[in-house]
XYZ file of C-alpha atoms in Angstrom:
535
model
C -26.789 -11.763 15.729
C -26.308 -8.715 17.985
C -26.691 -5.147 16.778
C -22.925 -4.514 16.998
C -22.218 -7.636 14.901
C -24.713 -6.555 12.235
C -23.181 -3.087 12.142
C -19.645 -4.504 11.819
C -20.788 -6.885 9.051
C -22.319 -3.967 7.127
C -19.112 -1.933 7.448
C -16.972 -4.926 6.416
C -19.083 -5.551 3.303
C -18.959 -1.849 2.281
C -15.179 -1.729 2.793
C -14.711 -5.006 0.895
C -16.587 -3.670 -2.153
C -14.546 -0.484 -2.035
C -11.239 -2.384 -1.789
C -12.149 -4.643 -4.744
C -13.054 -1.654 -6.941
C -9.857 0.121 -5.961
C -7.696 -2.943 -6.661
C -9.398 -3.675 -9.989
C -8.547 -0.155 -11.113
C -4.915 -0.686 -10.028
C -4.238 -4.289 -11.080
C -6.390 -4.947 -14.156
C -5.265 -1.750 -15.957
C -1.688 -3.038 -16.126
C -0.151 -0.282 -13.967
C 1.937 -2.798 -12.006
C 4.271 -3.256 -15.004
C 4.434 0.414 -15.988
C 7.708 1.289 -17.744
C 7.676 4.836 -16.392
C 8.516 3.613 -12.872
C 11.767 2.238 -11.513
C 11.777 -1.570 -11.302
C 12.470 -1.556 -7.582
C 9.675 0.975 -6.942
C 7.327 -1.063 -9.149
C 8.204 -4.232 -7.194
C 7.457 -2.424 -3.907
C 4.111 -1.237 -5.347
C 3.232 -4.798 -6.411
C 4.170 -6.096 -2.954
C 1.943 -3.428 -1.296
C -0.924 -4.333 -3.623
C -0.492 -8.029 -2.754
C -0.681 -7.178 0.977
C -3.919 -5.276 0.381
C -5.316 -8.238 -1.577
C -4.511 -10.616 1.283
C -6.290 -8.271 3.690
C -9.285 -8.207 1.341
C -9.352 -12.026 1.303
C -9.296 -12.079 5.117
C -12.158 -9.564 5.234
C -14.057 -11.547 2.598
C -13.654 -14.730 4.625
C -15.202 -13.071 7.702
C -18.159 -11.742 5.695
C -18.769 -15.069 3.946
C -18.637 -17.091 7.180
C -21.015 -14.718 8.971
C -23.581 -14.420 6.188
C -23.108 -16.969 3.339
C -24.450 -15.993 -0.061
C -24.029 -17.197 -3.639
C -23.354 -13.614 -4.767
C -19.879 -13.795 -3.224
C -18.533 -16.078 -5.982
C -17.815 -13.145 -8.293
C -15.826 -11.355 -5.551
C -13.814 -14.513 -4.833
C -13.005 -14.981 -8.542
C -11.890 -11.355 -8.874
C -9.621 -11.592 -5.815
C -7.996 -14.824 -7.034
C -7.353 -13.367 -10.507
C -5.802 -10.181 -9.082
C -3.609 -12.192 -6.707
C -2.231 -14.213 -9.635
C -1.556 -11.046 -11.676
C 0.190 -9.397 -8.714
C 2.372 -12.453 -8.008
C 3.375 -12.679 -11.691
C 4.298 -8.985 -11.640
C 6.429 -9.471 -8.511
C 8.246 -12.415 -10.102
C 8.942 -10.422 -13.262
C 10.100 -7.284 -11.424
C 12.251 -9.056 -8.809
C 15.913 -7.985 -8.802
C 18.318 -10.256 -6.852
C 20.402 -8.301 -4.328
C 24.050 -7.746 -5.326
C 26.783 -9.643 -3.500
C 28.598 -7.278 -1.081
C 32.295 -6.620 -1.598
C 34.783 -8.037 0.914
C 36.028 -5.570 3.532
C 39.369 -7.383 3.945
C 42.199 -6.407 1.622
C 43.469 -9.413 -0.326
C 47.217 -9.952 -0.304
C 49.038 -12.535 -2.409
C 51.300 -15.217 -1.069
C 54.939 -14.148 -0.478
C 57.393 -14.970 -3.250
C 60.211 -17.253 -1.967
C 63.743 -15.835 -2.177
C 65.976 -17.549 -4.656
C 69.031 -19.203 -3.050
C 72.291 -17.453 -3.885
C 75.574 -19.283 -3.964
C 78.324 -17.542 -2.030
C 81.084 -19.751 -3.476
C 82.276 -18.541 -6.859
C 83.651 -21.622 -8.595
C 84.031 -22.665 -12.145
C 82.361 -25.834 -13.375
C 84.050 -29.027 -12.114
C 86.363 -26.998 -9.830
C 86.905 -28.058 -6.217
C 87.547 -25.832 -3.257
C 91.293 -25.473 -2.695
C 92.610 -27.389 0.261
C 94.368 -24.285 1.559
C 90.997 -22.686 2.088
C 89.631 -25.578 4.116
C 90.099 -26.091 7.818
C 90.835 -29.475 9.306
C 87.742 -31.346 10.315
C 88.984 -31.444 13.856
C 89.113 -27.660 14.033
C 85.471 -27.421 12.959
C 84.258 -29.677 15.781
C 83.635 -28.399 19.275
C 85.836 -29.753 22.013
C 83.163 -31.945 23.558
C 82.548 -33.680 20.259
C 86.051 -35.043 20.126
C 85.581 -36.861 23.432
C 82.515 -38.745 22.380
C 84.272 -42.099 22.655
C 85.604 -41.277 26.098
C 83.389 -38.843 27.888
C 85.756 -38.676 30.895
C 88.765 -37.612 28.844
C 89.693 -33.953 28.658
C 90.700 -32.340 25.442
C 94.402 -31.486 25.303
C 96.261 -30.565 22.130
C 99.470 -32.154 21.204
C 102.672 -30.195 21.752
C 103.222 -29.858 18.025
C 99.651 -28.452 17.516
C 98.897 -24.858 18.169
C 95.223 -24.020 18.587
C 94.054 -20.507 17.936
C 90.735 -19.874 19.614
C 87.787 -18.686 17.402
C 86.196 -15.840 19.254
C 83.494 -14.813 16.744
C 81.459 -16.175 13.932
C 82.959 -13.674 11.503
C 86.454 -15.035 12.114
C 85.200 -18.517 11.293
C 83.672 -17.258 8.065
C 86.956 -15.544 7.125
C 88.811 -18.784 7.566
C 86.190 -20.788 5.764
C 86.268 -18.310 2.881
C 83.194 -18.342 0.602
C 80.943 -20.549 2.801
C 77.598 -18.653 3.326
C 76.661 -17.296 6.749
C 73.107 -18.840 6.654
C 71.545 -21.463 4.340
C 69.240 -20.025 1.619
C 66.157 -21.990 2.629
C 66.359 -20.600 6.172
C 66.532 -17.038 4.839
C 63.479 -17.647 2.643
C 61.521 -19.171 5.541
C 62.230 -16.191 7.801
C 61.151 -13.683 5.136
C 57.940 -15.657 4.568
C 57.175 -15.673 8.290
C 57.774 -11.944 8.551
C 55.462 -11.187 5.618
C 52.771 -13.513 6.993
C 53.061 -11.811 10.356
C 52.601 -8.425 8.665
C 49.512 -9.705 6.815
C 48.042 -11.107 10.006
C 48.601 -7.770 11.729
C 46.787 -5.953 8.909
C 43.933 -8.461 9.016
C 43.657 -8.045 12.773
C 43.523 -4.270 12.383
C 40.856 -4.561 9.676
C 38.797 -6.951 11.819
C 38.974 -4.458 14.668
C 37.706 -1.675 12.394
C 34.898 -3.947 11.143
C 33.906 -4.766 14.694
C 33.781 -1.064 15.618
C 31.703 -0.289 12.505
C 29.308 -3.139 13.290
C 28.965 -1.957 16.888
C 28.142 1.583 15.738
C 25.589 0.281 13.208
C 23.927 -1.874 15.842
C 23.762 1.080 18.209
C 22.111 3.268 15.544
C 19.623 0.532 14.627
C 18.832 0.002 18.282
C 18.021 3.697 18.592
C 15.834 3.578 15.481
C 13.978 0.500 16.766
C 13.399 2.121 20.145
C 12.090 5.282 18.424
C 9.786 3.257 16.171
C 8.545 1.256 19.163
C 7.726 4.476 20.998
C 5.836 5.825 17.970
C 3.897 2.566 17.646
C 2.903 2.743 21.295
C 1.707 6.327 20.828
C -0.242 5.362 17.701
C -1.807 2.439 19.540
C -2.943 4.777 22.295
C -4.430 7.221 19.785
C -6.172 4.435 17.880
C -7.632 3.094 21.106
C -9.033 6.533 21.965
C -10.514 6.960 18.469
C -12.032 3.488 18.617
C -13.718 4.321 21.919
C -15.079 7.556 20.433
C -16.355 5.716 17.360
C -17.956 3.028 19.523
C -19.738 5.649 21.625
C -20.894 7.440 18.480
C -22.046 4.161 16.940
C -24.072 3.287 20.030
C -25.754 6.700 19.968
C -26.487 6.489 16.247
C -27.813 2.976 16.792
C -30.469 4.182 19.203
C -31.366 6.949 16.733
C -31.735 4.374 13.941
C -34.022 2.157 16.013
C -36.171 5.134 16.955
C -36.438 6.176 13.306
C -37.383 2.617 12.262
C -40.005 2.500 14.993
C -41.486 5.790 13.825
C -41.618 4.540 10.229
C -43.400 1.394 11.386
C -45.930 3.484 13.285
C -46.511 5.621 10.198
C -47.123 2.507 8.080
C -49.657 1.221 10.593
C -51.487 4.531 10.712
C -51.453 4.807 6.901
C -52.850 1.283 6.523
C -55.881 2.308 8.623
C -56.657 5.279 6.402
C -55.609 7.968 8.880
C -53.840 11.168 7.879
C -50.414 11.639 9.385
C -47.775 14.388 9.009
C -44.487 13.256 7.476
C -41.337 15.183 8.444
C -39.511 14.628 5.126
C -41.507 15.880 2.114
C -41.359 14.156 -1.286
C -38.557 15.207 -3.607
C -39.629 17.501 -6.452
C -36.260 18.563 -7.866
C -32.996 16.591 -8.231
C -29.817 18.562 -8.978
C -26.652 16.829 -10.204
C -22.989 17.758 -10.271
C -21.326 17.084 -13.646
C -17.773 15.696 -13.454
C -17.424 12.269 -11.777
C -21.190 12.260 -11.080
C -22.676 12.085 -14.589
C -19.631 12.276 -16.876
C -15.977 11.231 -16.655
C -12.880 11.649 -18.884
C -12.543 8.933 -21.526
C -8.843 8.729 -20.687
C -7.084 9.976 -17.538
C -6.651 13.747 -17.721
C -2.922 13.489 -17.002
C -2.466 11.038 -19.884
C -4.269 13.322 -22.357
C -2.296 16.380 -21.230
C 1.025 14.490 -21.442
C 0.205 13.303 -24.978
C -0.518 16.835 -26.212
C 2.542 18.263 -24.407
C 4.863 15.655 -25.926
C 3.794 16.534 -29.486
C 4.819 20.194 -28.969
C 7.355 20.293 -26.112
C 9.254 17.023 -26.313
C 8.845 14.126 -23.910
C 6.644 14.983 -20.893
C 5.730 12.008 -18.723
C 2.283 11.250 -17.363
C 3.682 10.872 -13.856
C 5.038 14.431 -13.939
C 1.681 15.795 -15.152
C -0.151 13.885 -12.403
C 1.868 15.878 -9.858
C 1.742 19.318 -11.496
C -1.881 19.429 -12.790
C -3.714 19.238 -9.406
C -1.460 21.949 -7.967
C -1.985 24.263 -10.960
C -5.764 23.694 -10.873
C -5.969 24.447 -7.143
C -3.885 27.627 -7.515
C -6.239 28.992 -10.182
C -9.388 28.012 -8.247
C -8.083 29.848 -5.181
C -6.799 32.946 -7.003
C -9.519 33.257 -9.688
C -12.736 31.518 -8.545
C -15.617 31.057 -10.987
C -13.283 31.478 -14.010
C -12.583 35.157 -13.430
C -11.093 36.764 -16.540
C -12.755 34.285 -18.905
C -12.355 30.570 -19.378
C -9.743 30.828 -22.163
C -7.302 32.923 -20.115
C -8.117 30.850 -17.010
C -7.325 27.528 -18.683
C -4.256 29.049 -20.399
C -2.793 29.723 -16.929
C -3.621 26.167 -15.847
C -1.963 24.638 -18.933
C 1.106 26.889 -18.591
C 1.658 26.022 -14.902
C 1.029 22.327 -15.539
C 3.571 22.098 -18.397
C 6.283 24.087 -16.586
C 5.651 22.137 -13.376
C 6.071 18.883 -15.356
C 9.574 19.940 -16.456
C 8.929 21.560 -19.854
C 11.033 24.510 -21.049
C 9.198 27.785 -20.181
C 10.234 29.453 -23.469
C 8.962 26.490 -25.500
C 5.733 26.491 -23.465
C 5.047 30.158 -24.232
C 5.793 29.602 -27.908
C 3.496 26.571 -28.272
C 0.807 27.581 -25.736
C -1.822 28.725 -28.325
C -1.689 25.411 -30.223
C -1.679 23.323 -27.016
C -4.576 25.267 -25.505
C -6.672 25.041 -28.674
C -6.178 21.251 -28.847
C -7.094 20.645 -25.204
C -10.080 23.019 -25.209
C -11.488 21.311 -28.299
C -10.896 17.808 -26.882
C -12.783 18.521 -23.652
C -15.700 20.209 -25.467
C -17.313 17.038 -26.810
C -17.641 13.319 -26.302
C -14.070 12.930 -27.571
C -12.959 13.912 -24.072
C -15.849 12.684 -21.874
C -18.201 9.727 -21.562
C -21.348 8.980 -19.520
C -21.481 6.557 -16.617
C -23.574 3.492 -17.439
C -26.443 4.330 -15.060
C -26.953 7.995 -16.057
C -29.558 7.691 -18.823
C -31.561 5.117 -16.820
C -31.678 7.428 -13.788
C -32.558 10.610 -15.722
C -35.311 8.827 -17.667
C -36.832 7.361 -14.480
C -36.877 10.749 -12.727
C -38.514 12.541 -15.660
C -41.062 9.713 -16.058
C -42.165 10.230 -12.439
C -42.656 13.973 -12.882
C -39.550 15.033 -10.969
C -37.622 18.064 -12.223
C -33.946 17.536 -13.083
C -31.175 20.152 -13.079
C -27.394 20.476 -13.182
C -25.275 22.672 -10.860
C -21.543 22.488 -11.584
C -18.372 24.467 -10.900
C -17.261 24.433 -14.525
C -17.328 26.515 -17.700
C -19.826 26.698 -20.559
C -18.213 23.845 -22.545
C -20.218 21.413 -20.398
C -23.332 22.399 -22.354
C -21.627 21.226 -25.566
C -20.561 17.979 -23.868
C -24.106 17.210 -22.648
C -25.524 18.005 -26.070
C -22.961 15.797 -27.828
C -23.748 12.942 -25.391
C -27.506 13.426 -26.079
C -28.558 14.045 -22.443
C -29.142 17.819 -22.486
C -32.837 17.192 -23.194
C -33.350 15.705 -19.697
C -32.413 18.888 -17.804
C -34.921 21.611 -16.881
C -32.142 23.957 -15.760
C -28.322 24.087 -16.124
C -26.366 26.350 -13.753
C -22.620 26.794 -14.410
C -20.228 28.753 -12.195
C -18.594 30.578 -15.118
C -21.945 31.953 -16.290
C -23.219 32.820 -12.799
C -20.050 34.398 -11.379
C -20.384 32.287 -8.231
C -19.714 28.671 -7.360
C -20.446 25.964 -4.860
C -20.591 25.895 -1.835
C -22.238 29.359 -2.023
C -26.017 29.036 -1.344
C -26.669 31.587 -4.106
C -25.949 29.087 -6.911
C -28.593 26.615 -5.642
C -31.098 29.421 -5.087
C -30.764 30.449 -8.734
C -31.299 26.864 -9.856
C -34.580 26.670 -7.916
C -35.751 30.041 -9.225
C -35.277 29.067 -12.886
C -37.275 25.827 -12.775
C -40.322 26.209 -15.008
C -42.829 25.017 -12.429
C -46.591 25.756 -12.645
C -47.755 29.139 -11.323
C -48.304 29.011 -7.584
C -46.166 25.927 -7.247
C -42.718 27.494 -7.171
C -39.882 25.338 -5.826
C -37.796 27.014 -3.111
C -34.515 25.803 -1.586
C -35.759 23.201 0.911
C -35.737 19.492 1.653
C -37.880 19.034 -1.476
C -34.661 19.605 -3.456
C -31.974 16.892 -3.525
C -28.405 17.648 -4.679
C -26.023 14.826 -5.693
C -22.260 15.313 -6.080
C -18.872 13.737 -5.409
C -17.182 16.462 -3.283
C -17.760 16.417 0.467
C -17.324 20.161 1.103
C -18.552 21.773 -2.130
C -21.461 19.414 -2.920
C -22.666 17.658 0.234
C -22.051 20.099 3.075
C -22.634 23.102 0.806
C -26.091 21.858 -0.196
C -27.020 21.101 3.425
C -25.938 24.616 4.430
C -28.183 26.043 1.683
C -31.199 24.173 3.158
C -31.300 21.325 0.602
C -31.158 17.580 1.075
C -27.915 16.015 -0.206
C -26.231 12.732 -1.159
C -22.475 12.187 -1.429
C -21.840 10.006 -4.509
C -18.564 8.098 -4.481
C -18.151 5.893 -7.531
C -14.499 5.001 -6.855
C -11.994 4.051 -9.568
C -8.704 5.627 -10.566
C -9.895 9.216 -11.013
C -11.297 9.474 -7.462
C -9.378 7.926 -4.541
C -11.256 5.633 -2.140
C -13.179 7.363 0.617
C -10.808 5.912 3.184
C -7.729 3.798 3.559
C -8.275 0.372 1.864
C -6.934 -1.334 5.003
C -9.381 0.465 7.323
C -12.183 -1.563 8.915
C -14.545 1.364 9.609
C -15.476 4.757 8.183
C -13.534 7.896 9.223
C -15.232 10.133 11.767
C -15.929 12.959 9.259
C -18.029 10.562 7.096
C -20.008 8.792 9.814
C -22.985 11.186 9.556
C -22.829 11.529 5.741
C -25.540 10.045 3.498
C -23.272 8.285 1.029
C -24.219 6.238 -2.045
C -22.183 4.450 -4.693
C -24.362 4.570 -7.835
C -27.454 6.276 -9.220
C -29.650 3.212 -8.652
C -29.269 3.795 -4.915
C -30.280 7.446 -5.499
C -33.444 6.333 -7.322
C -34.364 4.011 -4.456
C -33.940 6.879 -1.987
C -36.151 9.192 -4.087
C -38.864 6.497 -4.307
C -38.816 5.975 -0.522
C -39.293 9.713 -0.001
C -42.289 9.645 -2.366
C -44.185 6.937 -0.433
């Protein structure tokens, strides 16, 4: 297998693990059938999750075909179970589309006109003979010569014929005989009404055709615009892929050189020679607190929404999820390191979060002391936080090997109570908190103070250097801040619902700003790295 294939396989396996963890947090927690979301929006979310699952299966198939292993069975079982849950959620949330209303106006059939008799007679009464004309007078002249077509009509001398010039004169002589039969009148009225309906239908069809033409024109414009954007995105992606390929090739040569140097060092060491090692052993490991060692027992937004609802009425978790990060960022920017004291600082955060979630400002001010006291007490002990499963194992292993352990966190003094309640405070040689120090990461001063307060033997003081390793979950504050202070660093990304994935779940490679980052996913990987540095 070529180097590029091995590198792609490694990236695919890392991305597959990340996608599975992300989807397990989304699917297995029952969020697909949440009642706080519109059914249509929930169906769209389930459909998006199913698309991601299908992509994960495709990626899993490539990894399994390239490098078969029995350890993949658990991943396959998890993907199949999540696919079934997602499909069941889609079936339950599906809403059939409504039938569109007809654009044509419906008109009823014309009502036939009732025939009206124009002869006013009593029952069993005949028309008087004086009112009738002779049958000969009602026949046209040509009809009388039917027996002899060559004969010409000529009245007898005793017969005087008065010519009938108009139809009205005939009707006057006939008397009460109607001008037109009733069924003919009804038929003409029906034809006129049908003609009017057809004209209206034709007009409506013309309007429909114009509306359809305009809609097609708009959609054509939208499709052309989307096609142009897709072409631009394809060009940008191609450029980024070329950059990433060039960077990967350069980093590949660097990796091979580093492996060659390590092999040379092992050979020299096996022959008893002394050789200088560029990376010294690690003597001090510093940890961040939240999402590195501890995590909330329940989502923070859910706990806030529960406390708000008991004092302010119904406040949804979704609303708190939007308002809490904004309120927290505003206070961190305006009052860094808990300026003014943690109680006033968190009171501002709670106030902005509740008002931003739709609560009444007057009610918030009235109930703020009770709400603040409840939340501060909850997040002071193990009622609000829990340890990750690998924390105690890692801390015990480090202390057993004579490595100092410390904590550097941008938080307030309640973390000391949390660590004590979780029975892990005894593992730390030093605890540095931003509220107590008046400064916070990524300032180099906070790491310098941590190194100065380690109770190391006289003459063996630890200074900020590559002998100190900092582990945290934030790229800027923890990883790049520690490197800028002269320390070694590891970016810990555990995943799950509280921390979003490090990249898009559909991506097939790492983003450019994480290519050169030493990233690990659990504390067992950190222990392995510390042991390698100690060889």
